[in-house]
mmCIF file of C-alpha atoms in Angstrom:
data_model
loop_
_atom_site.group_PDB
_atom_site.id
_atom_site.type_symbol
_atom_site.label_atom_id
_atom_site.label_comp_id
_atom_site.label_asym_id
_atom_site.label_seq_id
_atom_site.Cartn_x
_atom_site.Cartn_y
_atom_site.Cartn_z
ATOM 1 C CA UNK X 14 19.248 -6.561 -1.014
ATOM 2 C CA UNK X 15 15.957 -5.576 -0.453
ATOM 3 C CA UNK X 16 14.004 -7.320 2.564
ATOM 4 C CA UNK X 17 10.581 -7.318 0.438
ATOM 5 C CA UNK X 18 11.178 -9.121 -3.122
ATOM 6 C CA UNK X 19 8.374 -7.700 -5.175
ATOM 7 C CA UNK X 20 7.101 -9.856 -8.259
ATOM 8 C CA UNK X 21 6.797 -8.861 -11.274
ATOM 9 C CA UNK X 22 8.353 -5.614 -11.645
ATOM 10 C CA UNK X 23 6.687 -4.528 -14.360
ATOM 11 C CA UNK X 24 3.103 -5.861 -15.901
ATOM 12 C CA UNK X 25 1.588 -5.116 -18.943
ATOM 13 C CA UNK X 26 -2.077 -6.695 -19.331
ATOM 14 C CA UNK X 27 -5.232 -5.893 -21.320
ATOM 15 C CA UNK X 28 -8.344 -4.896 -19.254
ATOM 16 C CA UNK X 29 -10.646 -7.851 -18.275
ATOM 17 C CA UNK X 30 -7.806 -10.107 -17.617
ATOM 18 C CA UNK X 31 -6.600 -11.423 -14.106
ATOM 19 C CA UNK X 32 -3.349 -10.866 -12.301
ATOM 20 C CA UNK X 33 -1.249 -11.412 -9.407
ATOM 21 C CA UNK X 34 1.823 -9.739 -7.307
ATOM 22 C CA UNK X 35 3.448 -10.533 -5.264
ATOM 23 C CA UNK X 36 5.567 -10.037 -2.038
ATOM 24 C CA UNK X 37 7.993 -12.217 -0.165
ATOM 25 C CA UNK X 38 11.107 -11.966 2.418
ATOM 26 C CA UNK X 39 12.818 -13.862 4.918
ATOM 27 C CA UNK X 40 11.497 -12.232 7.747
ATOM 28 C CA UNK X 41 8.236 -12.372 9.717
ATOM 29 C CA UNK X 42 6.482 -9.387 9.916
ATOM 30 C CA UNK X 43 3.917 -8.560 12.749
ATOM 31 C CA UNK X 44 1.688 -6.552 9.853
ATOM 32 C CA UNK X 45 1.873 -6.100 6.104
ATOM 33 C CA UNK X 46 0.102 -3.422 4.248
ATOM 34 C CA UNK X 47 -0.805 -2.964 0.167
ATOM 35 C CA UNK X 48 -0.585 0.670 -1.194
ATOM 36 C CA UNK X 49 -0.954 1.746 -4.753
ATOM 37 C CA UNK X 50 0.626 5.065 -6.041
ATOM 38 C CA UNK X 51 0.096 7.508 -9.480
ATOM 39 C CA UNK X 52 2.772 9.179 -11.243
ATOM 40 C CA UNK X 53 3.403 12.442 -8.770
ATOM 41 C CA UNK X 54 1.321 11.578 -5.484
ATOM 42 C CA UNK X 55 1.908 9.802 -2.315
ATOM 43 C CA UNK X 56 1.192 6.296 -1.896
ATOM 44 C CA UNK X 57 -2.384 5.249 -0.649
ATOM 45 C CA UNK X 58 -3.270 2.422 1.804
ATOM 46 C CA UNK X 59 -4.956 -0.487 0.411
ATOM 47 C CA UNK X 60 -4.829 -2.407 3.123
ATOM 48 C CA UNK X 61 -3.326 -3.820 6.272
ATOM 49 C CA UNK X 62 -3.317 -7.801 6.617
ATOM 50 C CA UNK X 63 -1.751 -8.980 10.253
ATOM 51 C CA UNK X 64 -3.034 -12.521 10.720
ATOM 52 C CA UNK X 65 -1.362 -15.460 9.547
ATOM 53 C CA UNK X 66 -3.522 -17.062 7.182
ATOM 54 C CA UNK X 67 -5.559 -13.739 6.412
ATOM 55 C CA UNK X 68 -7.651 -13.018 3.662
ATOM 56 C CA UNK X 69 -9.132 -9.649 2.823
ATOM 57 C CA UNK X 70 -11.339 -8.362 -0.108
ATOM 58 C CA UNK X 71 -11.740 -5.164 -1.662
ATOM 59 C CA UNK X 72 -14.014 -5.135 -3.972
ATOM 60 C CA UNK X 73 -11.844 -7.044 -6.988
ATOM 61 C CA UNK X 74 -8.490 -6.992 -5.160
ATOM 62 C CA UNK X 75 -7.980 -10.280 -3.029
ATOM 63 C CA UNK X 76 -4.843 -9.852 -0.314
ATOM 64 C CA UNK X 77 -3.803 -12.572 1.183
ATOM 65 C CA UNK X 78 -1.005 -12.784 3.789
ATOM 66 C CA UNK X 79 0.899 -16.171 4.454
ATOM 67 C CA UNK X 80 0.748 -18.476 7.262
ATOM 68 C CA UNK X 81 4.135 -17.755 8.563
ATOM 69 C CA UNK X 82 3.777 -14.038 8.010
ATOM 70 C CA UNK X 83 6.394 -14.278 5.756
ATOM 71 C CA UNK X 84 4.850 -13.409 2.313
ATOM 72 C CA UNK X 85 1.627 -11.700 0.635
ATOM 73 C CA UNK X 86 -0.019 -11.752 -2.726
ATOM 74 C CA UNK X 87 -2.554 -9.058 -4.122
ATOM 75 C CA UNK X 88 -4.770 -10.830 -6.732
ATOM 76 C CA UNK X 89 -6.950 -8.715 -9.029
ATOM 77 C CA UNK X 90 -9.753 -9.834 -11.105
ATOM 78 C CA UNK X 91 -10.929 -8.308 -14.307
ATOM 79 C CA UNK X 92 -8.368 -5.701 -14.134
ATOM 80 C CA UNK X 93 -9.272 -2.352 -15.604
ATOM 81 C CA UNK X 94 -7.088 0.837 -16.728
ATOM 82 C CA UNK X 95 -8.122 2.677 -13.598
ATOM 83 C CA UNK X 96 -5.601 0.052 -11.885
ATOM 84 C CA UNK X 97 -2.942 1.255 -13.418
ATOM 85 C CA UNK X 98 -0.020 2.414 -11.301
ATOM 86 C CA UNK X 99 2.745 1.279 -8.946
ATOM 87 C CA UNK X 100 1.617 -0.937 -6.805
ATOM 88 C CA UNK X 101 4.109 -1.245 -3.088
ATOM 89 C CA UNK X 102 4.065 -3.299 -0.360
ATOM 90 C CA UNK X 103 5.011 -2.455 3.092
ATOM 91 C CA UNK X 104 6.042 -4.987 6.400
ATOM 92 C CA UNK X 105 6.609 -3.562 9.513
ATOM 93 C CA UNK X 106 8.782 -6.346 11.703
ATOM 94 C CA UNK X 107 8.639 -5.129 15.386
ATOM 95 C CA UNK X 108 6.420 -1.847 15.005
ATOM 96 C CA UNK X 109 5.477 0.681 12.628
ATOM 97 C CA UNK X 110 8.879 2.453 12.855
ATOM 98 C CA UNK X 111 10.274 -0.365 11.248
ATOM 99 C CA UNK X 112 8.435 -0.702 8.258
ATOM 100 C CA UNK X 113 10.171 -1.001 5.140
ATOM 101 C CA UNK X 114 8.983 -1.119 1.290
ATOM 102 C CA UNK X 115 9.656 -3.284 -1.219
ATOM 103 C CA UNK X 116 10.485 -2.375 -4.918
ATOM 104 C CA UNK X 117 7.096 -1.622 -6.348
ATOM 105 C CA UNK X 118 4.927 -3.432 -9.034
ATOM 106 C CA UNK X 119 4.469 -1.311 -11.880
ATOM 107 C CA UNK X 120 0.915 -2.463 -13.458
ATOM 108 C CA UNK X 121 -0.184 -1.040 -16.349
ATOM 109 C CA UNK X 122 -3.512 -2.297 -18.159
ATOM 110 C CA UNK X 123 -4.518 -1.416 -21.663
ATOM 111 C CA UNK X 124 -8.216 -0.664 -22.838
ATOM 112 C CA UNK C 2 -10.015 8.516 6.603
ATOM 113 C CA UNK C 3 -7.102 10.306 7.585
ATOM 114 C CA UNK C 4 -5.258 13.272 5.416
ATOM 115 C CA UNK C 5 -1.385 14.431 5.764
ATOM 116 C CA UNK C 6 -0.659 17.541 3.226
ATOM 117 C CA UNK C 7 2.539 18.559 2.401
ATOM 118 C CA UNK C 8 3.544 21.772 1.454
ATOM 119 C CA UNK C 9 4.938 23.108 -1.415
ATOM 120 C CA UNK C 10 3.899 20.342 -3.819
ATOM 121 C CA UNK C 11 7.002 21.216 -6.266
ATOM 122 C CA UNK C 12 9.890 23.869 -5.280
ATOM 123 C CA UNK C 13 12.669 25.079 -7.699
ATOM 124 C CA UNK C 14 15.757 25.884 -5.966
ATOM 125 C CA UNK C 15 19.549 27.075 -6.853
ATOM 126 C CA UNK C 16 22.013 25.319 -5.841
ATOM 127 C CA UNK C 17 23.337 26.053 -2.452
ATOM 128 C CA UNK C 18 20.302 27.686 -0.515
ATOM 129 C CA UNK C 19 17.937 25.382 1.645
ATOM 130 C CA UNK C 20 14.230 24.172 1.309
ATOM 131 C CA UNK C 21 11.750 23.674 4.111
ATOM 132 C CA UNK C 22 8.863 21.096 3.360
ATOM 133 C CA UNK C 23 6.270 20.639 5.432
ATOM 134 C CA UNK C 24 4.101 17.868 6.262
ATOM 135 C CA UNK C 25 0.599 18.164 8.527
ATOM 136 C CA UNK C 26 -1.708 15.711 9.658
ATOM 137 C CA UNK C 27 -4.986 17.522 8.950
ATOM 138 C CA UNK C 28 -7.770 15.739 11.112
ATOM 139 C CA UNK C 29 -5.487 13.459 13.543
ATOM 140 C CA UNK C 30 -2.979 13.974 15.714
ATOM 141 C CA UNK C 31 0.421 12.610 14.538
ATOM 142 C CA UNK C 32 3.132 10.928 17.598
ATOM 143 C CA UNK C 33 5.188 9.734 14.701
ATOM 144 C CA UNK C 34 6.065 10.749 11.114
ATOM 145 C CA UNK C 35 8.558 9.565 8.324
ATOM 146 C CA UNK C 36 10.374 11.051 5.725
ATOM 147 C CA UNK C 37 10.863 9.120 2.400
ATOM 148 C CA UNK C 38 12.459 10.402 -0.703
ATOM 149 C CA UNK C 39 11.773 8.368 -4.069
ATOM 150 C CA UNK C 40 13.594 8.466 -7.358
ATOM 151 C CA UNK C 41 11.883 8.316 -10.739
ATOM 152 C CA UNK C 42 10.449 4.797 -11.096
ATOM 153 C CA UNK C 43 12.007 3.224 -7.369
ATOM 154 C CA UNK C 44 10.091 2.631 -4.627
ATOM 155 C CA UNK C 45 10.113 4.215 -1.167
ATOM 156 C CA UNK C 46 13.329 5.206 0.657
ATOM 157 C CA UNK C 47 13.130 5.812 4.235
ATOM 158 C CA UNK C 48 15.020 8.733 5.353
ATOM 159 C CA UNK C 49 14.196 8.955 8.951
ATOM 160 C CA UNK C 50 11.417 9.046 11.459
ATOM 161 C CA UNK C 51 10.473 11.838 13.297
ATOM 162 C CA UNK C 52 8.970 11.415 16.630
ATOM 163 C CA UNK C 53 7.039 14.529 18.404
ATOM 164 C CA UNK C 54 9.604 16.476 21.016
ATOM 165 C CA UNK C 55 12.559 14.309 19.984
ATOM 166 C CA UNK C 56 15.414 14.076 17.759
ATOM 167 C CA UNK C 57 14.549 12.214 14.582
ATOM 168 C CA UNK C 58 16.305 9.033 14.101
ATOM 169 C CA UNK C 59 18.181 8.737 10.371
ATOM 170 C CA UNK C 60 18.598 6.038 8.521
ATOM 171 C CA UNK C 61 21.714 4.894 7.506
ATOM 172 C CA UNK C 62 23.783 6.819 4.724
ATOM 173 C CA UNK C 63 21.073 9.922 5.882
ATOM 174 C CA UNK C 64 23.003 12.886 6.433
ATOM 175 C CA UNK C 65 21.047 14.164 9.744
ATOM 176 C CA UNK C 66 23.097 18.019 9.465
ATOM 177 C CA UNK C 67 22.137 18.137 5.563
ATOM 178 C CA UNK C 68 18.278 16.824 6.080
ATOM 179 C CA UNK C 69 17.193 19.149 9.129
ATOM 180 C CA UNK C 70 13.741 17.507 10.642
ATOM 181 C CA UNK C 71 11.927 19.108 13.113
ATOM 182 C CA UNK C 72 9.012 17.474 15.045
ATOM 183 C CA UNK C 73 7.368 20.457 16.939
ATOM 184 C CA UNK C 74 3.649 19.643 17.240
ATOM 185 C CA UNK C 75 1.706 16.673 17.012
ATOM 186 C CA UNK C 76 0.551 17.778 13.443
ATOM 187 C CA UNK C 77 3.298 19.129 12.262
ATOM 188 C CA UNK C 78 6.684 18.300 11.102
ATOM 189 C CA UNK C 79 8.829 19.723 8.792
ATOM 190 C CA UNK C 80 12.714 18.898 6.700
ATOM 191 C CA UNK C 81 14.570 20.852 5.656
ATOM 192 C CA UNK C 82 17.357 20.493 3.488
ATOM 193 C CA UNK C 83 20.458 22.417 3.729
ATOM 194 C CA UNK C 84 22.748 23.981 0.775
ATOM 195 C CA UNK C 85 20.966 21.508 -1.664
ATOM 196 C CA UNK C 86 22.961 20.256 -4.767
ATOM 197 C CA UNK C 87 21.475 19.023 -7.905
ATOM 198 C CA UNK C 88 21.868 15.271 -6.041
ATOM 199 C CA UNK C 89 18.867 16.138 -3.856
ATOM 200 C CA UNK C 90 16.234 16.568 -6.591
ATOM 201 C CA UNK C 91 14.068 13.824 -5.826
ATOM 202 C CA UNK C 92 10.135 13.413 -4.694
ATOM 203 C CA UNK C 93 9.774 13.612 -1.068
ATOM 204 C CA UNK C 94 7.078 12.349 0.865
ATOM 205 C CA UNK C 95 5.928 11.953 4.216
ATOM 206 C CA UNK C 96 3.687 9.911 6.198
ATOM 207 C CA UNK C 97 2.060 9.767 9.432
ATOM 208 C CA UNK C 98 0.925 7.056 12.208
ATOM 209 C CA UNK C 99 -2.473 8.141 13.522
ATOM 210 C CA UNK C 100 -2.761 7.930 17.119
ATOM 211 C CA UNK C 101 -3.934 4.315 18.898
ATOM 212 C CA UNK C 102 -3.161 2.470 15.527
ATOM 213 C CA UNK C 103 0.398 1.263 15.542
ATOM 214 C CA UNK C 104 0.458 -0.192 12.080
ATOM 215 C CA UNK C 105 -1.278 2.184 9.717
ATOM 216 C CA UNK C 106 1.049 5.165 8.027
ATOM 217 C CA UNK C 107 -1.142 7.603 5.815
ATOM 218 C CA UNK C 108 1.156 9.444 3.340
ATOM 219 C CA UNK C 109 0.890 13.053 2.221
ATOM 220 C CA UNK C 110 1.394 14.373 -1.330
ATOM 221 C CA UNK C 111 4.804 14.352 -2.052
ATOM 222 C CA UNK C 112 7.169 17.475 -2.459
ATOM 223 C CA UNK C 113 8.790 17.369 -6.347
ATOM 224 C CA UNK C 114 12.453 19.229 -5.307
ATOM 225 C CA UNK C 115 14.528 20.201 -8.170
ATOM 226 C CA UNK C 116 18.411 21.902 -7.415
ATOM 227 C CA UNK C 117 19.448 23.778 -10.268
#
């Protein structure tokens, strides 16, 4: 059982439309973090979200990390095929040695 | 922003010898680093972490005298794994914590092992 549930695993959508993922457990985690990876290279940070409540923009990706620091969504507008790829998030409970992943979002969006 | 390489990016090996992958933190100095290994299309598995001067700590299921880690600098840390079988073709990454931020990890490449 994994302690992140990632939703969906897989997404297919044409560019210009909107999506969400997203990323829930039964545990609180002191920080979450949003990483997107291509086919052969390591995973790159996104973004770190570690207040309750948070909100944080990047340009067309929208993180948001649940009241009870139990759950996160990444929300992107007007996707395009550069966001293509696997898409992971990452909640460390007590400290960063105890981060863990969940299963990965694999978003793929056609021209 | 802050860059970990790893080195070699993709290693062919016969069965039975031993690989050594290294992972550097190129422009910060790294107290902790983690080893991951990921199968085609699965997320992140976390091997162990490596702390500088210490033993790493393994994860459970981890063979610690099969994947050798050594932590001997602050930028450096390397596995190694011993008489590899086919089994241990995976991608193997590592990541590091960059000093004074506790939550961050910045990942390197990723080393593409195959065992023949």
């Amino acid at each position: 059982t994994q302690l992140l549930e990632q939703s969906p695993q897989f997404l297919s959508i044409q560019e210009g439309e909107n999506l969400t993922v997203y990323c829930n457990s039964s545990s609180v985690f002191s920080s979450l973090q949003w990483y997107r990876q291509e086919p052969g290279e390591g995973p790159v940070l996104l973004v770190t979200v570690v207040t309750g409540g948070e909100v944080k923009k990047l340009k067309r990706l929208t993180f948001q990390f649940g009241d009870a620091r139990k759950d996160s969504s990444l929300h992107i507008t007007a996707a395009q095929p550069g966001d293509t790829g696997l898409y992971l998030c990452a909640g460390a409970r007590y400290n960063n040695n105890d981060m863990r992943f969940g299963a990965g979002t694999r978003l793929t969006v056609k021209p | 922003g802050a860059v970990v390489s790893q080195h070699p990016s993709r290693v062919i090996c016969k069965s039975g010898t031993s690989v050594k992958i290294e992972c550097r933190s190129l422009d910060f100095q790294a107290t902790t680093m983690f080893w991951y290994r990921q199968f085609p299309k699965q997320s992140l598995m976390l091997m162990a972490t490596s702390n500088e001067g210490s033993k790493a700590t393994y994860e459970q299921g981890v063979e610690k005298d099969k994947f050798l880690i050594n932590h001997a600098s602050l930028t450096l840390s390397t596995l190694t794994v011993t008489s590899a079988h086919p089994e241990d073709s995976s991608f193997y990454i590592c990541s590091a914590v960059a000093g004074g931020n506790t939550y961050e990890q910045y990942f390197g490449p990723g080393t593409r092992l195959t065992v023949t």
